mmCIF file of C-alpha atoms and ligand atoms in Angstrom:
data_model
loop_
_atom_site.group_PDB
_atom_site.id
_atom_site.type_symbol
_atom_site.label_atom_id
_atom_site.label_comp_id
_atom_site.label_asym_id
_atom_site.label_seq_id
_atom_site.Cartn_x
_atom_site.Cartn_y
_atom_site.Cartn_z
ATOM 1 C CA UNK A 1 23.695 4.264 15.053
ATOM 2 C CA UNK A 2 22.866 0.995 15.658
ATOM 3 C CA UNK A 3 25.799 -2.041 16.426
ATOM 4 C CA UNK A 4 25.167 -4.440 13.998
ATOM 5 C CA UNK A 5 26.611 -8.336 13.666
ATOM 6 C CA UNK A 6 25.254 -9.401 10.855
ATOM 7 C CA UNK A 7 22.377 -8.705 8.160
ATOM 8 C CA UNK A 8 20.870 -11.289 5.810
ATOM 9 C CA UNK A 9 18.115 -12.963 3.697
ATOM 10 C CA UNK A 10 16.826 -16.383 5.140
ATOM 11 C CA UNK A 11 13.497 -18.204 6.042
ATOM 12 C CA UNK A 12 12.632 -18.061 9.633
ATOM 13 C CA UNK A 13 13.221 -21.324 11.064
ATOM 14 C CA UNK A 14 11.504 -20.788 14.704
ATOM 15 C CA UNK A 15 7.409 -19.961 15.509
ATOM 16 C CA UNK A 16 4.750 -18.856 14.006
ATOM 17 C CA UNK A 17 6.381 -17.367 11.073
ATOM 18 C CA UNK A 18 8.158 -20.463 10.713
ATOM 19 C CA UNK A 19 9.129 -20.851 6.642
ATOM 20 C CA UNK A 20 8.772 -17.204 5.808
ATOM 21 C CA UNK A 21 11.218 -15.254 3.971
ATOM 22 C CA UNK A 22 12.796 -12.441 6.253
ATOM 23 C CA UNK A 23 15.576 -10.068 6.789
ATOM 24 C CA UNK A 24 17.094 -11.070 9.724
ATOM 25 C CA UNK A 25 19.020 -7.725 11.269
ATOM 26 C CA UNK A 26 21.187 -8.848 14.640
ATOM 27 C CA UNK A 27 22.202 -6.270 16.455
ATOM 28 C CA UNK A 28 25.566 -6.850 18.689
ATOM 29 C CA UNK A 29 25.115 -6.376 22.484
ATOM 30 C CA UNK A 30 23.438 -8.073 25.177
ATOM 31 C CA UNK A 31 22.559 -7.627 29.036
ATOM 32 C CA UNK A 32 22.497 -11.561 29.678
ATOM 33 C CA UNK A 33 25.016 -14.641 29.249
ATOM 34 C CA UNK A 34 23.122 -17.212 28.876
ATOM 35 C CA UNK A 35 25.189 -20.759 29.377
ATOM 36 C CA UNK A 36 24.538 -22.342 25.784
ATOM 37 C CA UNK A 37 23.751 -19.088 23.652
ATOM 38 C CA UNK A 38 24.163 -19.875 19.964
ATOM 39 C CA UNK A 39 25.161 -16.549 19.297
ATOM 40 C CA UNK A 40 27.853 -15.857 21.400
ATOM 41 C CA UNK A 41 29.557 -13.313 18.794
ATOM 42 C CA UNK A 42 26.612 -10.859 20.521
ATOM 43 C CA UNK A 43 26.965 -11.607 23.612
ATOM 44 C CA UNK A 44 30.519 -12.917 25.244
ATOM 45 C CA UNK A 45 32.383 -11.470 22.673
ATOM 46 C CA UNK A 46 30.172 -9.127 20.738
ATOM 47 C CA UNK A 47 31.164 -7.788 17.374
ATOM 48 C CA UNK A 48 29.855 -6.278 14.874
ATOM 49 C CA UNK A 49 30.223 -2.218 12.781
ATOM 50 C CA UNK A 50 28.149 0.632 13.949
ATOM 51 C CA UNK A 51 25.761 1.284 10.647
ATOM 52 C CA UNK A 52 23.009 4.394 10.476
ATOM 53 C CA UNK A 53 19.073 3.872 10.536
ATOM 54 C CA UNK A 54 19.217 5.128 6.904
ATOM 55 C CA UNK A 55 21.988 2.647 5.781
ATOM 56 C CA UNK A 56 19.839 -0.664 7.661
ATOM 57 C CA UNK A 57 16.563 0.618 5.943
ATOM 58 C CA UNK A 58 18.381 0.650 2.205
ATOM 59 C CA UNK A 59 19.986 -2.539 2.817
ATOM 60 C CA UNK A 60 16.934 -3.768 4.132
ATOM 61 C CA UNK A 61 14.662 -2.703 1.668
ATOM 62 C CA UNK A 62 17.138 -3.939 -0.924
ATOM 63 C CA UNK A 63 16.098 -7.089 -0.364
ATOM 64 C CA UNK A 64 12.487 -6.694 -1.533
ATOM 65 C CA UNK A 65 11.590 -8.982 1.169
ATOM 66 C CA UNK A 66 7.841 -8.159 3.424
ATOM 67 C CA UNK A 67 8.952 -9.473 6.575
ATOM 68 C CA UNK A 68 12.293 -7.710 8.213
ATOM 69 C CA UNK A 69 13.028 -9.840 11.818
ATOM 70 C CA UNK A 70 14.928 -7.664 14.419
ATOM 71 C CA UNK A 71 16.823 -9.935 17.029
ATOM 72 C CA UNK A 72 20.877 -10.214 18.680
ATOM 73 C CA UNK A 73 22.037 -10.176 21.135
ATOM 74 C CA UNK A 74 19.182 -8.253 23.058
ATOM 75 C CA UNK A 75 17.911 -5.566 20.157
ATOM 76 C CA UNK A 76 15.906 -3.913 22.456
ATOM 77 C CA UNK A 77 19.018 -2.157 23.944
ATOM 78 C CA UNK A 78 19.420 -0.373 20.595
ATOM 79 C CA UNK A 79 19.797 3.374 20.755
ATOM 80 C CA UNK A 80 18.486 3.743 17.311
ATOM 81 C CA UNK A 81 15.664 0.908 17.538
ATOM 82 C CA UNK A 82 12.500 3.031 17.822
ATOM 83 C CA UNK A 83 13.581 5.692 14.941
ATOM 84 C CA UNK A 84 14.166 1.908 12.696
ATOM 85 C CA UNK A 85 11.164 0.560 13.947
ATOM 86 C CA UNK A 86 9.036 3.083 13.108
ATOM 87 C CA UNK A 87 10.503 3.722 9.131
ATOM 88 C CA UNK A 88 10.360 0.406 8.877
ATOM 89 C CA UNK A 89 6.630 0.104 9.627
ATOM 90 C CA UNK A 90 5.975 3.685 7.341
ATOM 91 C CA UNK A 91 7.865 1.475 4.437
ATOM 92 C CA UNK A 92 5.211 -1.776 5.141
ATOM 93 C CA UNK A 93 7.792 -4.046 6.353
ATOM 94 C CA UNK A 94 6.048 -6.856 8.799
ATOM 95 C CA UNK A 95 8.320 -6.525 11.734
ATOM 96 C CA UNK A 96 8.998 -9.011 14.441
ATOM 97 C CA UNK A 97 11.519 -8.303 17.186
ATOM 98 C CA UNK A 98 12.900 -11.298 19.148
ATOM 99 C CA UNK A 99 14.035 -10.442 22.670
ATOM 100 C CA UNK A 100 14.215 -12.020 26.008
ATOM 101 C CA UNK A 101 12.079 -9.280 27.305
ATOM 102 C CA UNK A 102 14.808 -8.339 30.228
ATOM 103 C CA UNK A 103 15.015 -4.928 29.308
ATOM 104 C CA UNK A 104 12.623 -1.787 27.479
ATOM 105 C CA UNK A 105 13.612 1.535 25.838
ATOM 106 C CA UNK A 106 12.801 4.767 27.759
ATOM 107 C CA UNK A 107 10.202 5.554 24.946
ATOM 108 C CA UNK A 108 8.341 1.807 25.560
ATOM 109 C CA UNK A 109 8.258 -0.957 23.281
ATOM 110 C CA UNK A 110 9.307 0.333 19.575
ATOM 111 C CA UNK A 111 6.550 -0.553 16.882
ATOM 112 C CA UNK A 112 6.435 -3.966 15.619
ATOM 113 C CA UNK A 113 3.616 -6.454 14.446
ATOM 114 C CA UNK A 114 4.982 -9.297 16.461
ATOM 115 C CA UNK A 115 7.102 -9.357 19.739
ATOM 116 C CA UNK A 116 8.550 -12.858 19.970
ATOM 117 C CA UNK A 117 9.770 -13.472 23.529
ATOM 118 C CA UNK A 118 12.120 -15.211 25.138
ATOM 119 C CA UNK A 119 12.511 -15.384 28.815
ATOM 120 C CA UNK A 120 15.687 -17.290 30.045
ATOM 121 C CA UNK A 121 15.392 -19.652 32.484
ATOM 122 C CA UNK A 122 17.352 -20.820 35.581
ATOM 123 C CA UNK A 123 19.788 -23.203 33.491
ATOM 124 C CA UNK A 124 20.472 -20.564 31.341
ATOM 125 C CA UNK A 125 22.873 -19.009 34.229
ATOM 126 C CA UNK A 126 26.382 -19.761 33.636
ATOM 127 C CA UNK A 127 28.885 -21.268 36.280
ATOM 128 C CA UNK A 128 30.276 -18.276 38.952
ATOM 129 C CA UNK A 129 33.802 -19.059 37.046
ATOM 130 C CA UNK A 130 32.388 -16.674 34.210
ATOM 131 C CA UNK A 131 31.785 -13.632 36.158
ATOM 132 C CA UNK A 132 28.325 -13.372 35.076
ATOM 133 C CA UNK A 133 26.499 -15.649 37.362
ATOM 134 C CA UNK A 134 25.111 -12.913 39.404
ATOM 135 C CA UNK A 135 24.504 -10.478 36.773
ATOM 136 C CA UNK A 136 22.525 -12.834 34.828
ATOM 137 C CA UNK A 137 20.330 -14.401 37.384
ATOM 138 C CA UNK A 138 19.565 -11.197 38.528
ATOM 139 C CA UNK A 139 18.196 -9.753 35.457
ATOM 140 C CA UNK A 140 16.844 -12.856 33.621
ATOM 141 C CA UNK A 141 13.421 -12.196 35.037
ATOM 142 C CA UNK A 142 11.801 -9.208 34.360
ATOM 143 C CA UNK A 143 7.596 -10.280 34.582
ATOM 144 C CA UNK A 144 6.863 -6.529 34.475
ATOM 145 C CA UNK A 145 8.374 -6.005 30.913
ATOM 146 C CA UNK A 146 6.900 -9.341 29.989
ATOM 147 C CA UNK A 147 3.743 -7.690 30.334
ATOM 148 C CA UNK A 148 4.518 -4.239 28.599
ATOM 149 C CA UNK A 149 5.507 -6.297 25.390
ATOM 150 C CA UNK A 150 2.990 -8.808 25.493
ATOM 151 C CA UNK A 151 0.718 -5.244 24.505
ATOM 152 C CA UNK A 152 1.779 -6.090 21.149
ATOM 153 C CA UNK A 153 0.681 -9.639 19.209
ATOM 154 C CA UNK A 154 2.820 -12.103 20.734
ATOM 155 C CA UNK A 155 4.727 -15.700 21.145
ATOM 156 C CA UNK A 156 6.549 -16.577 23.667
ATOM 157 C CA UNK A 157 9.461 -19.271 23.470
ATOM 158 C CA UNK A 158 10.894 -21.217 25.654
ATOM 159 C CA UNK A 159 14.268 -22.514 25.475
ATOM 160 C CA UNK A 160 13.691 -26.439 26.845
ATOM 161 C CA UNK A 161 17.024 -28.611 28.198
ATOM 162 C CA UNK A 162 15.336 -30.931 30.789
ATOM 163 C CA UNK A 163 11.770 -31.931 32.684
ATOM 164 C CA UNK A 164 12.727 -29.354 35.411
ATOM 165 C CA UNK A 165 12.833 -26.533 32.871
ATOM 166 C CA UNK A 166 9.668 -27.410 31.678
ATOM 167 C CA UNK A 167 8.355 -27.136 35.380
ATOM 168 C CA UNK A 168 9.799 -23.699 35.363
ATOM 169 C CA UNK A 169 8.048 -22.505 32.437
ATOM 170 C CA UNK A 170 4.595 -23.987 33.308
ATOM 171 C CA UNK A 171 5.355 -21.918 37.030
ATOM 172 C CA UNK A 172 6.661 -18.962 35.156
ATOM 173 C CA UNK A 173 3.739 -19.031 32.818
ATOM 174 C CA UNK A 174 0.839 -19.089 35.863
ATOM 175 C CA UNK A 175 2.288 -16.040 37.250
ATOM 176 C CA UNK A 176 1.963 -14.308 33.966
ATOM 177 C CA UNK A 177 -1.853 -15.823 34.059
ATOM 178 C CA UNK A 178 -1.221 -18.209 30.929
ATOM 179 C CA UNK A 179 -2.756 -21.492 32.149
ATOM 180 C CA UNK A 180 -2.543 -24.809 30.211
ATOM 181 C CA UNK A 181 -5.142 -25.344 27.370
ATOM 182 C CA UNK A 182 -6.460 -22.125 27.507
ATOM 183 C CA UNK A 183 -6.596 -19.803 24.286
ATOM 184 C CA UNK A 184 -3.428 -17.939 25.614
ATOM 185 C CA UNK A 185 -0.804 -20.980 25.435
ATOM 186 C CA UNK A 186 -1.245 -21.022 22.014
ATOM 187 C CA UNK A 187 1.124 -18.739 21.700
ATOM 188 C CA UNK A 188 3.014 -20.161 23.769
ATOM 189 C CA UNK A 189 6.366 -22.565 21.991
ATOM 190 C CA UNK A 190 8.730 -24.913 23.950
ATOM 191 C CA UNK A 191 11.730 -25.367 21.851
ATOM 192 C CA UNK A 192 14.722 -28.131 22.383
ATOM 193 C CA UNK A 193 17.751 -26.418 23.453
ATOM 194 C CA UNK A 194 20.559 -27.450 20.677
ATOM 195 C CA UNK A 195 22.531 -27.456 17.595
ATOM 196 C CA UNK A 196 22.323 -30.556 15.721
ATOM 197 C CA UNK A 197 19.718 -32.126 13.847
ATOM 198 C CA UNK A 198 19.952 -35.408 15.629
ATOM 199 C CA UNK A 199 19.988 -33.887 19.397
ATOM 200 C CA UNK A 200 17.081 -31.595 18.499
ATOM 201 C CA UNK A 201 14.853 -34.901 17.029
ATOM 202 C CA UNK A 202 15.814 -36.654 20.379
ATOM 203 C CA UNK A 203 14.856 -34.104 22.422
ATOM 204 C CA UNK A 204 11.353 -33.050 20.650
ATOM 205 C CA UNK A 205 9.660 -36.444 21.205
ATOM 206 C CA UNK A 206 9.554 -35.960 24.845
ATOM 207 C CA UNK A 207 8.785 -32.199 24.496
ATOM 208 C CA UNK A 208 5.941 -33.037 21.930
ATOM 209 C CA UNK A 209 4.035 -35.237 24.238
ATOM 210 C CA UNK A 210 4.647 -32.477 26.852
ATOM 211 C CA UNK A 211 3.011 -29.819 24.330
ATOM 212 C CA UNK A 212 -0.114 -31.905 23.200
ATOM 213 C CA UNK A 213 -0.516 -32.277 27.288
ATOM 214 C CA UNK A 214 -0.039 -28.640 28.158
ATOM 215 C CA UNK A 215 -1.909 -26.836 24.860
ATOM 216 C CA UNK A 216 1.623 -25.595 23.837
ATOM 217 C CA UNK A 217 3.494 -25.352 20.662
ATOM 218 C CA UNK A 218 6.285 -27.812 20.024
ATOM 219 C CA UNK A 219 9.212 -24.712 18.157
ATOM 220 C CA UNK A 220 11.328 -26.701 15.310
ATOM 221 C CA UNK A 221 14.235 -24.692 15.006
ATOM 222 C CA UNK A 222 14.095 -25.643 11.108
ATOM 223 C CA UNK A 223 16.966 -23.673 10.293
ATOM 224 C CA UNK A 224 19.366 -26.284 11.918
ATOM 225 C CA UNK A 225 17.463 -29.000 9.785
ATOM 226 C CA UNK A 226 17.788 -26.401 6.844
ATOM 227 C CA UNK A 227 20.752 -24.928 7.100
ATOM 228 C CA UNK A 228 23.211 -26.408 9.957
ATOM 229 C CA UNK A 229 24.387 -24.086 12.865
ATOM 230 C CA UNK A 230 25.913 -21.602 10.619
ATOM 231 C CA UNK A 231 25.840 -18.012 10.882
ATOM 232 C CA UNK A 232 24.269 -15.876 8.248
ATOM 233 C CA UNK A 233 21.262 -18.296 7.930
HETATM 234 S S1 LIG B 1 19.736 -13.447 25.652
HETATM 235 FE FE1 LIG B 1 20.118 -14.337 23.630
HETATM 236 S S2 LIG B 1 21.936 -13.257 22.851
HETATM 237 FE FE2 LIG B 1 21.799 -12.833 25.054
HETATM 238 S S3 LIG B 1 23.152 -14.360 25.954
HETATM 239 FE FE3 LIG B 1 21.056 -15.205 25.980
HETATM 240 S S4 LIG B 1 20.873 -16.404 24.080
HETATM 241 FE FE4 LIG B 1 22.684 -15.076 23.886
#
């Protein structure tokens, strides 16, 4: 069984992908509690109906869509997420899984053709009022699982608020041996944290500059442009 929130058709608005038609499947749950997270129905108040692998692959499939994108909440804490995976792949779906790469099943990374990761950084942490201040700063960084998923093709996104996030990142990134300009931070995208059209313009023109400096990728998230922040898009 796997905890579901919500299942639907939609263009991927963030990365590489960015514009294709996918089945978005987010799965309910997460180990973190990050400050601003736009899907807070996952993580500080999860909800969402426990559906079978064989009920996700019909409804998937149902859709007649290529590309099937697995994300939450954290969908790597899944029970079920290797058996779906792996049908999945046997059916020819193009699967990416979008995680903050804080935790791994006891089987290893499930099958996927791209593992789109997001470490959190340090103003992700909310205030000690929450009770999750500790919890979350102490499992936000996990380098070691960083490098178990990065065995499979990769991005990795940064969520951007200020200049000393970006500092973070670029530090975060040398100890993971991605260095600025070189083939590596390609895949690498910094993207404005927000959820309106106009604060996500204002923040991209410093971030751009910052990207054509560094060799990174400036991440749209096109689905606010497209769509608003509404769920089911
Ligand atoms: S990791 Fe993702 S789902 Fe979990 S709290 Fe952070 S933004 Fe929300």
């Amino acid at each position: 069984m796997v905890q579901i929130a919500e299942l639907y058709p939609s263009l991927q608005g963030e990365g590489r992908l960015a514009g294709t038609p996918s089945v978005f499947v987010r799965t309910s749950g997460c180990n973190l509690r990050c400050t601003w997270c736009d899907t807070p129905f996952t993580s500080w108040e999860p909800t969402g109906t426990n559906r079978t692998v064989g009920e996700l692959v019909d409804e998937i499939l149902n859709h007649k869509l290529k590309h099937v994108v697995i994300t939450g909440g954290e969908p790597l804490l899944a029970a079920d997420i290797h058996v779906l995976c792996d049908i999945l792949q046997q059916e020819g779906q193009h699967i990416t899984i979008e995680t903050a790469a804080t935790v791994i099943p006891t089987e290893g990374p499930p099958a996927a053709n791209l593992m789109s990761l997001s470490p959190k950084l340090r103003s992700s942490t909310p205030s000690a009022e929450t009770g999750w201040e500790q919890r979350h700063e102490k499992r936000r960084r996990r380098d070691d699982i960083i490098q178990l998923l990065r065995a499979t093709p990769n991005q990795i996104k940064f969520v951007i608020d200020s200049p000393s996030d970006l500092d973070e990142a670029v530090s975060w990134l040398h100890d993971l041996e991605i260095h600025p300009q070189s083939k590596q931070a390609r895949h690498v995208y910094l993207m404005p944290q927000g959820v309106t059209q106009s604060r996500l313009l204002e923040e991209a023109i410093w971030l751009e500059s910052a990207c054509k400096k560094l060799g990174f990728q400036l991440c749209q998230r096109h689905h606010i442009t497209w769509f608003g922040n509404t769920r089911g898009t």
